C-alpha positions as a printed NumPy array, in Angstrom:
array([[ 10.019, -36.501, 115.87 ],
       [  6.496, -35.327, 115.498],
       [  6.571, -32.652, 118.436],
       [  9.509, -30.478, 116.066],
       [  7.984, -31.168, 112.85 ],
       [  4.492, -29.747, 114.492],
       [  6.802, -26.701, 115.879],
       [  8.168, -25.737, 112.609],
       [  4.823, -26.073, 111.047],
       [  3.18 , -23.825, 113.603],
       [  5.784, -21.375, 113.079],
       [  5.284, -21.401, 109.345],
       [  1.888, -21.157, 109.408],
       [  2.362, -18.036, 111.794],
       [  4.769, -16.589, 109.089],
       [  2.368, -17.134, 106.254],
       [ -0.592, -15.399, 108.206],
       [  1.351, -12.405, 109.282],
       [  2.938, -12.242, 105.503],
       [  1.122, -14.226, 103.165],
       [  2.926, -14.078,  99.506],
       [  0.93 , -12.641,  97.029],
       [ -1.704, -14.921,  95.714],
       [ -1.137, -17.234,  97.863],
       [ -3.796, -18.782, 101.117],
       [ -2.464, -21.535, 102.67 ],
       [ -2.81 , -23.318, 106.269],
       [ -4.113, -26.25 , 108.256],
       [ -7.31 , -27.76 , 106.946],
       [ -8.435, -28.413, 110.606],
       [ -6.149, -26.777, 113.867],
       [ -6.289, -30.174, 114.962],
       [ -3.777, -31.647, 112.453],
       [ -1.248, -29.183, 111.508],
       [  0.267, -32.284, 108.834],
       [ -2.456, -31.547, 106.238],
       [ -2.701, -28.54 , 104.654],
       [ -5.113, -26.881, 102.205],
       [ -3.92 , -23.93 ,  99.895],
       [ -5.576, -21.909,  97.212],
       [ -3.354, -20.262,  94.43 ],
       [ -3.714, -18.11 ,  92.111],
       [ -3.045, -18.584,  88.463],
       [  0.233, -15.86 ,  87.963],
       [ -0.281, -12.704,  85.946],
       [  0.147, -12.959,  82.029],
       [ -0.143, -16.48 ,  82.044],
       [ -2.479, -18.892,  80.618],
       [ -3.762, -19.63 ,  84.11 ],
       [ -3.968, -15.936,  85.179],
       [ -7.304, -15.44 ,  87.019],
       [ -8.06 , -19.186,  88.303],
       [ -8.084, -19.964,  91.932],
       [ -6.65 , -23.288,  92.13 ],
       [ -7.003, -25.185,  95.138],
       [ -4.546, -27.926,  97.007],
       [ -3.423, -30.004,  99.795],
       [ -0.343, -30.651, 101.228],
       [  0.611, -33.601, 103.269],
       [  3.206, -33.277, 105.612],
       [  5.412, -36.254, 106.862],
       [  6.052, -36.595, 110.542],
       [  9.453, -35.869, 110.132],
       [  9.227, -32.657, 108.299],
       [ 11.239, -30.586, 107.403],
       [ 13.655, -33.509, 107.23 ],
       [ 11.641, -35.251, 104.385],
       [  9.336, -32.95 , 101.946],
       [  5.622, -32.304, 101.866],
       [  3.328, -34.087,  99.1  ],
       [  1.263, -31.68 ,  97.118],
       [ -1.501, -32.396,  94.827],
       [ -4.195, -30.068,  93.119],
       [ -7.878, -30.687,  93.93 ],
       [ -9.104, -29.278,  90.829],
       [ -8.753, -30.326,  87.254],
       [ -4.979, -29.198,  85.998],
       [ -3.842, -29.902,  82.559],
       [ -0.038, -28.788,  83.067],
       [  3.21 , -30.627,  82.48 ],
       [  4.523, -30.595,  85.754],
       [  1.178, -32.016,  87.443],
       [  0.685, -35.648,  87.023],
       [ -3.136, -36.399,  85.76 ],
       [ -4.414, -37.179,  89.206],
       [ -3.335, -33.78 ,  90.441],
       [  0.21 , -34.333,  92.063],
       [  2.503, -32.137,  91.554],
       [  5.747, -32.894,  90.462],
       [  8.527, -30.165,  90.856],
       [ 12.383, -30.824,  92.197],
       [ 11.666, -28.823,  95.617],
       [  9.542, -31.551,  96.406],
       [ 11.89 , -34.416,  95.4  ],
       [ 13.551, -36.252,  98.622],
       [ 16.87 , -34.827,  99.894],
       [ 20.078, -36.121,  97.861],
       [ 20.95 , -37.084,  94.564],
       [ 18.674, -38.067,  91.816],
       [ 18.922, -41.412,  90.998],
       [ 17.816, -40.447,  87.295],
       [ 20.671, -38.047,  87.169],
       [ 18.531, -35.393,  86.281],
       [ 18.506, -32.756,  88.895],
       [ 21.356, -31.829,  91.364],
       [ 21.216, -32.174,  94.806],
       [ 20.884, -28.507,  95.27 ],
       [ 17.863, -28.198,  93.07 ],
       [ 16.065, -31.169,  95.492],
       [ 14.481, -30.642,  98.974],
       [ 16.778, -29.624, 101.956],
       [ 15.124, -28.96 , 105.463],
       [ 15.898, -25.239, 104.631],
       [ 12.857, -25.025, 102.104],
       [  9.936, -23.745, 103.725],
       [  6.091, -23.834, 102.643],
       [  6.373, -20.361, 101.604],
       [  9.083, -21.482,  99.004],
       [  7.415, -24.494,  97.748],
       [  4.003, -22.563,  97.013],
       [  5.901, -19.917,  95.229],
       [  7.574, -22.528,  93.268],
       [  4.494, -23.937,  92.351],
       [  2.753, -20.637,  91.563],
       [  6.87 , -20.434,  89.113],
       [  6.36 , -23.621,  87.826],
       [  2.178, -22.864,  86.27 ],
       [  3.943, -19.911,  84.797],
       [  7.085, -21.684,  83.471],
       [  6.631, -25.334,  82.759],
       [  9.46 , -27.83 ,  82.774],
       [  8.833, -29.432,  79.482],
       [ 12.076, -31.609,  79.876],
       [ 11.149, -33.758,  82.877],
       [  7.175, -34.078,  82.327],
       [  4.673, -35.778,  84.666],
       [  1.829, -35.089,  82.309],
       [  3.611, -36.366,  78.8  ],
       [  0.069, -35.551,  76.584],
       [  0.228, -31.963,  78.454],
       [  4.156, -31.457,  77.78 ],
       [  3.469, -32.54 ,  73.74 ],
       [  0.802, -29.662,  73.556],
       [  2.645, -27.363,  75.432],
       [  5.655, -28.257,  73.084],
       [  3.73 , -28.495,  69.854],
       [  0.358, -26.252,  70.033],
       [  1.013, -23.842,  72.652],
       [ -2.569, -21.968,  71.269],
       [ -4.272, -25.036,  71.772],
       [ -2.7  , -25.385,  75.51 ],
       [ -3.49 , -21.971,  75.698],
       [ -7.339, -22.468,  75.294],
       [ -7.259, -25.514,  77.431],
       [ -5.803, -23.33 ,  80.182],
       [ -8.145, -20.832,  80.227],
       [-11.222, -23.56 ,  80.204],
       [ -9.455, -24.862,  83.69 ],
       [ -9.507, -21.127,  84.78 ],
       [-13.483, -20.472,  83.885],
       [-13.863, -23.64 ,  85.498],
       [-12.01 , -22.759,  88.419],
       [-14.104, -20.056,  88.95 ],
       [-17.29 , -21.881,  88.592],
       [-18.057, -19.87 ,  85.27 ],
       [-19.241, -21.971,  82.191],
       [-16.853, -23.415,  79.77 ]])
């Protein structure tokens, strides 16, 4: 199974290098191991994350694309859909099939037709429009809902920190 996963990841890497999505750079950390990738995601324009450059890591299972990768930001993030330890929580990264909690439809969850590019674009979209109904970080969701100005100020500090600028 790892052989077909490797072929798929190599093809996706080639596609990402030939036609990279705007504001995203991604690829294997080491060309000896295509199952560990790093990504740099630029904060989306016209959002409180605009201008930031946020490093993340993707870890692919050996049965990819049957199972989704795991994604984690390697920097401080404060967002309703990012756990305090940096793990990303969005539907596209949830195992295929029915949601045991009944929140997501199976069509929203992982399927083998997804790709690294679709994951990364979904994360950019998530940064722009958090889903505070299904929060991985309850504190961030509460601030997002009740104090948008406060949330935006916290996000602006993270942007400055991501660029190595004083907060």
